[in-house]
Amino acid sequence: MTNDIINNELEISWPEGFHRMNEAEFRKAFKDNNPNRWGIMDEERHMMITVLWNRTNMLSAMTVGPKTVAYSVEHKIKTSFDKSSYHFKSYFPKKVSGRNAYGFRYEYMMD
């Protein structure tokens, strides 16, 4: 297992076969230049795991829940892909640093 700390706050471990993504791999996989992103990929198994973060203002954080935030992020990602290459899989709840959070799974085709 390999360990890393994301954004100096969140410790994560991952199995052999994955490597930490570099800037060129992020540019190829995503159509934005978000600097608040961390990711690993396993090219042999065609898998990628990414973590994104943003600071939200407190009013927004108090009025919307983590599921709403996940829906919003998923919608932004979906609209950046060609409709034929993006396929939503599922949302899932997760504890992150003791707080409730939501993630989601999706697939897409890359050239």
PDB file of C-alpha atoms in Angstrom:
ATOM      1  CA  MET A   1       0.000   0.000   0.000  1.00  0.00           C
ATOM      2  CA  THR A   2       1.081   3.545  -0.715  1.00  0.00           C
ATOM      3  CA  ASN A   3       0.000   6.477   1.471  1.00  0.00           C
ATOM      4  CA  ASP A   4      -0.429  10.154   0.690  1.00  0.00           C
ATOM      5  CA  ILE A   5      -1.896  13.214   2.378  1.00  0.00           C
ATOM      6  CA  ILE A   6      -4.251  15.249   0.213  1.00  0.00           C
ATOM      7  CA  ASN A   7      -4.268  19.037   0.658  1.00  0.00           C
ATOM      8  CA  ASN A   8      -2.441  18.623   4.001  1.00  0.00           C
ATOM      9  CA  GLU A   9      -5.697  17.320   5.526  1.00  0.00           C
ATOM     10  CA  LEU A  10      -6.831  13.904   4.302  1.00  0.00           C
ATOM     11  CA  GLU A  11      -4.733  10.733   4.473  1.00  0.00           C
ATOM     12  CA  ILE A  12      -5.396   8.133   1.808  1.00  0.00           C
ATOM     13  CA  SER A  13      -3.917   4.712   1.002  1.00  0.00           C
ATOM     14  CA  TRP A  14      -4.054   2.846  -2.283  1.00  0.00           C
ATOM     15  CA  PRO A  15      -2.942  -0.586  -3.554  1.00  0.00           C
ATOM     16  CA  GLU A  16      -0.124  -1.519  -5.915  1.00  0.00           C
ATOM     17  CA  GLY A  17      -0.680  -0.828  -9.591  1.00  0.00           C
ATOM     18  CA  PHE A  18      -1.805   2.767  -9.090  1.00  0.00           C
ATOM     19  CA  HIS A  19       0.459   5.768  -9.549  1.00  0.00           C
ATOM     20  CA  ARG A  20      -0.058   9.396  -8.645  1.00  0.00           C
ATOM     21  CA  MET A  21      -1.284  11.361 -11.658  1.00  0.00           C
ATOM     22  CA  ASN A  22       0.857  14.126 -13.130  1.00  0.00           C
ATOM     23  CA  GLU A  23      -0.290  17.367 -14.791  1.00  0.00           C
ATOM     24  CA  ALA A  24      -0.207  15.890 -18.311  1.00  0.00           C
ATOM     25  CA  GLU A  25      -2.482  13.020 -17.224  1.00  0.00           C
ATOM     26  CA  PHE A  26      -4.921  15.456 -15.583  1.00  0.00           C
ATOM     27  CA  ARG A  27      -5.036  17.601 -18.751  1.00  0.00           C
ATOM     28  CA  LYS A  28      -5.749  14.526 -20.867  1.00  0.00           C
ATOM     29  CA  ALA A  29      -8.488  13.240 -18.550  1.00  0.00           C
ATOM     30  CA  PHE A  30     -10.244  16.501 -17.611  1.00  0.00           C
ATOM     31  CA  LYS A  31     -11.298  19.547 -19.594  1.00  0.00           C
ATOM     32  CA  ASP A  32     -10.579  22.078 -16.860  1.00  0.00           C
ATOM     33  CA  ASN A  33      -7.522  23.395 -15.064  1.00  0.00           C
ATOM     34  CA  ASN A  34      -8.723  22.910 -11.495  1.00  0.00           C
ATOM     35  CA  PRO A  35      -5.648  23.173  -9.244  1.00  0.00           C
ATOM     36  CA  ASN A  36      -7.554  21.645  -6.301  1.00  0.00           C
ATOM     37  CA  ARG A  37      -7.393  18.078  -7.540  1.00  0.00           C
ATOM     38  CA  TRP A  38      -5.483  14.959  -6.538  1.00  0.00           C
ATOM     39  CA  GLY A  39      -5.608  11.660  -8.366  1.00  0.00           C
ATOM     40  CA  ILE A  40      -4.214   8.204  -8.926  1.00  0.00           C
ATOM     41  CA  MET A  41      -4.623   5.873 -11.874  1.00  0.00           C
ATOM     42  CA  ASP A  42      -3.980   2.287 -12.864  1.00  0.00           C
ATOM     43  CA  GLU A  43      -3.523   2.204 -16.631  1.00  0.00           C
ATOM     44  CA  GLU A  44      -3.579  -1.589 -16.829  1.00  0.00           C
ATOM     45  CA  ARG A  45      -7.009  -1.848 -15.155  1.00  0.00           C
ATOM     46  CA  HIS A  46      -8.249   1.445 -16.695  1.00  0.00           C
ATOM     47  CA  MET A  47      -9.159   2.915 -13.301  1.00  0.00           C
ATOM     48  CA  MET A  48      -8.806   6.440 -11.973  1.00  0.00           C
ATOM     49  CA  ILE A  49      -9.622   7.846  -8.518  1.00  0.00           C
ATOM     50  CA  THR A  50      -9.729  11.606  -8.049  1.00  0.00           C
ATOM     51  CA  VAL A  51     -10.429  13.914  -5.130  1.00  0.00           C
ATOM     52  CA  LEU A  52     -11.478  17.528  -5.675  1.00  0.00           C
ATOM     53  CA  TRP A  53     -11.906  20.211  -3.053  1.00  0.00           C
ATOM     54  CA  ASN A  54     -13.110  23.776  -2.754  1.00  0.00           C
ATOM     55  CA  ARG A  55     -13.731  26.042   0.165  1.00  0.00           C
ATOM     56  CA  THR A  56     -17.395  26.964   0.348  1.00  0.00           C
ATOM     57  CA  ASN A  57     -18.783  30.013   2.025  1.00  0.00           C
ATOM     58  CA  MET A  58     -20.392  29.248   5.372  1.00  0.00           C
ATOM     59  CA  LEU A  59     -23.897  30.352   4.324  1.00  0.00           C
ATOM     60  CA  SER A  60     -23.876  27.897   1.425  1.00  0.00           C
ATOM     61  CA  ALA A  61     -22.469  25.140   3.615  1.00  0.00           C
ATOM     62  CA  MET A  62     -25.251  25.653   6.171  1.00  0.00           C
ATOM     63  CA  THR A  63     -28.095  25.734   3.629  1.00  0.00           C
ATOM     64  CA  VAL A  64     -27.175  22.804   1.372  1.00  0.00           C
ATOM     65  CA  GLY A  65     -26.120  19.336   2.391  1.00  0.00           C
ATOM     66  CA  PRO A  66     -23.283  17.151   1.130  1.00  0.00           C
ATOM     67  CA  LYS A  67     -25.589  15.237  -1.219  1.00  0.00           C
ATOM     68  CA  THR A  68     -26.597  18.478  -2.963  1.00  0.00           C
ATOM     69  CA  VAL A  69     -22.932  19.386  -3.375  1.00  0.00           C
ATOM     70  CA  ALA A  70     -22.241  15.961  -4.939  1.00  0.00           C
ATOM     71  CA  TYR A  71     -25.188  16.403  -7.358  1.00  0.00           C
ATOM     72  CA  SER A  72     -23.861  19.813  -8.376  1.00  0.00           C
ATOM     73  CA  VAL A  73     -20.309  18.562  -8.985  1.00  0.00           C
ATOM     74  CA  GLU A  74     -21.564  15.527 -10.910  1.00  0.00           C
ATOM     75  CA  HIS A  75     -23.681  17.797 -13.125  1.00  0.00           C
ATOM     76  CA  LYS A  76     -20.664  20.029 -13.896  1.00  0.00           C
ATOM     77  CA  ILE A  77     -18.525  17.026 -14.793  1.00  0.00           C
ATOM     78  CA  LYS A  78     -21.276  15.472 -16.920  1.00  0.00           C
ATOM     79  CA  THR A  79     -21.740  18.650 -18.959  1.00  0.00           C
ATOM     80  CA  SER A  80     -18.009  18.823 -19.728  1.00  0.00           C
ATOM     81  CA  PHE A  81     -18.094  15.436 -21.511  1.00  0.00           C
ATOM     82  CA  ASP A  82     -19.572  14.442 -24.831  1.00  0.00           C
ATOM     83  CA  LYS A  83     -22.916  12.822 -23.955  1.00  0.00           C
ATOM     84  CA  SER A  84     -21.988   9.544 -25.648  1.00  0.00           C
ATOM     85  CA  SER A  85     -18.752   9.138 -23.661  1.00  0.00           C
ATOM     86  CA  TYR A  86     -20.119   9.762 -20.114  1.00  0.00           C
ATOM     87  CA  HIS A  87     -22.053   7.178 -18.090  1.00  0.00           C
ATOM     88  CA  PHE A  88     -23.167   7.878 -14.498  1.00  0.00           C
ATOM     89  CA  LYS A  89     -22.969   4.842 -12.165  1.00  0.00           C
ATOM     90  CA  SER A  90     -24.020   5.786  -8.601  1.00  0.00           C
ATOM     91  CA  TYR A  91     -23.763   8.112  -5.617  1.00  0.00           C
ATOM     92  CA  PHE A  92     -22.397   6.754  -2.346  1.00  0.00           C
ATOM     93  CA  PRO A  93     -22.165   8.139   1.216  1.00  0.00           C
ATOM     94  CA  LYS A  94     -18.761   8.319   2.899  1.00  0.00           C
ATOM     95  CA  LYS A  95     -17.265   9.646   6.122  1.00  0.00           C
ATOM     96  CA  VAL A  96     -14.406  12.060   5.413  1.00  0.00           C
ATOM     97  CA  SER A  97     -12.512  13.334   8.446  1.00  0.00           C
ATOM     98  CA  GLY A  98     -15.491  12.409  10.620  1.00  0.00           C
ATOM     99  CA  ARG A  99     -18.006  14.327   8.477  1.00  0.00           C
ATOM    100  CA  ASN A 100     -20.697  13.043   6.151  1.00  0.00           C
ATOM    101  CA  ALA A 101     -19.820  13.390   2.484  1.00  0.00           C
ATOM    102  CA  TYR A 102     -20.957  11.962  -0.832  1.00  0.00           C
ATOM    103  CA  GLY A 103     -18.984  10.715  -3.770  1.00  0.00           C
ATOM    104  CA  PHE A 104     -20.069   9.359  -7.098  1.00  0.00           C
ATOM    105  CA  ARG A 105     -18.890   6.891  -9.692  1.00  0.00           C
ATOM    106  CA  TYR A 106     -18.932   7.395 -13.412  1.00  0.00           C
ATOM    107  CA  GLU A 107     -17.312   5.984 -16.517  1.00  0.00           C
ATOM    108  CA  TYR A 108     -16.194   7.689 -19.680  1.00  0.00           C
ATOM    109  CA  MET A 109     -14.370   6.796 -22.856  1.00  0.00           C
ATOM    110  CA  MET A 110     -11.008   8.369 -23.680  1.00  0.00           C
ATOM    111  CA  ASP A 111      -9.155   8.320 -26.975  1.00  0.00           C
TER     112      ASP A 111
END
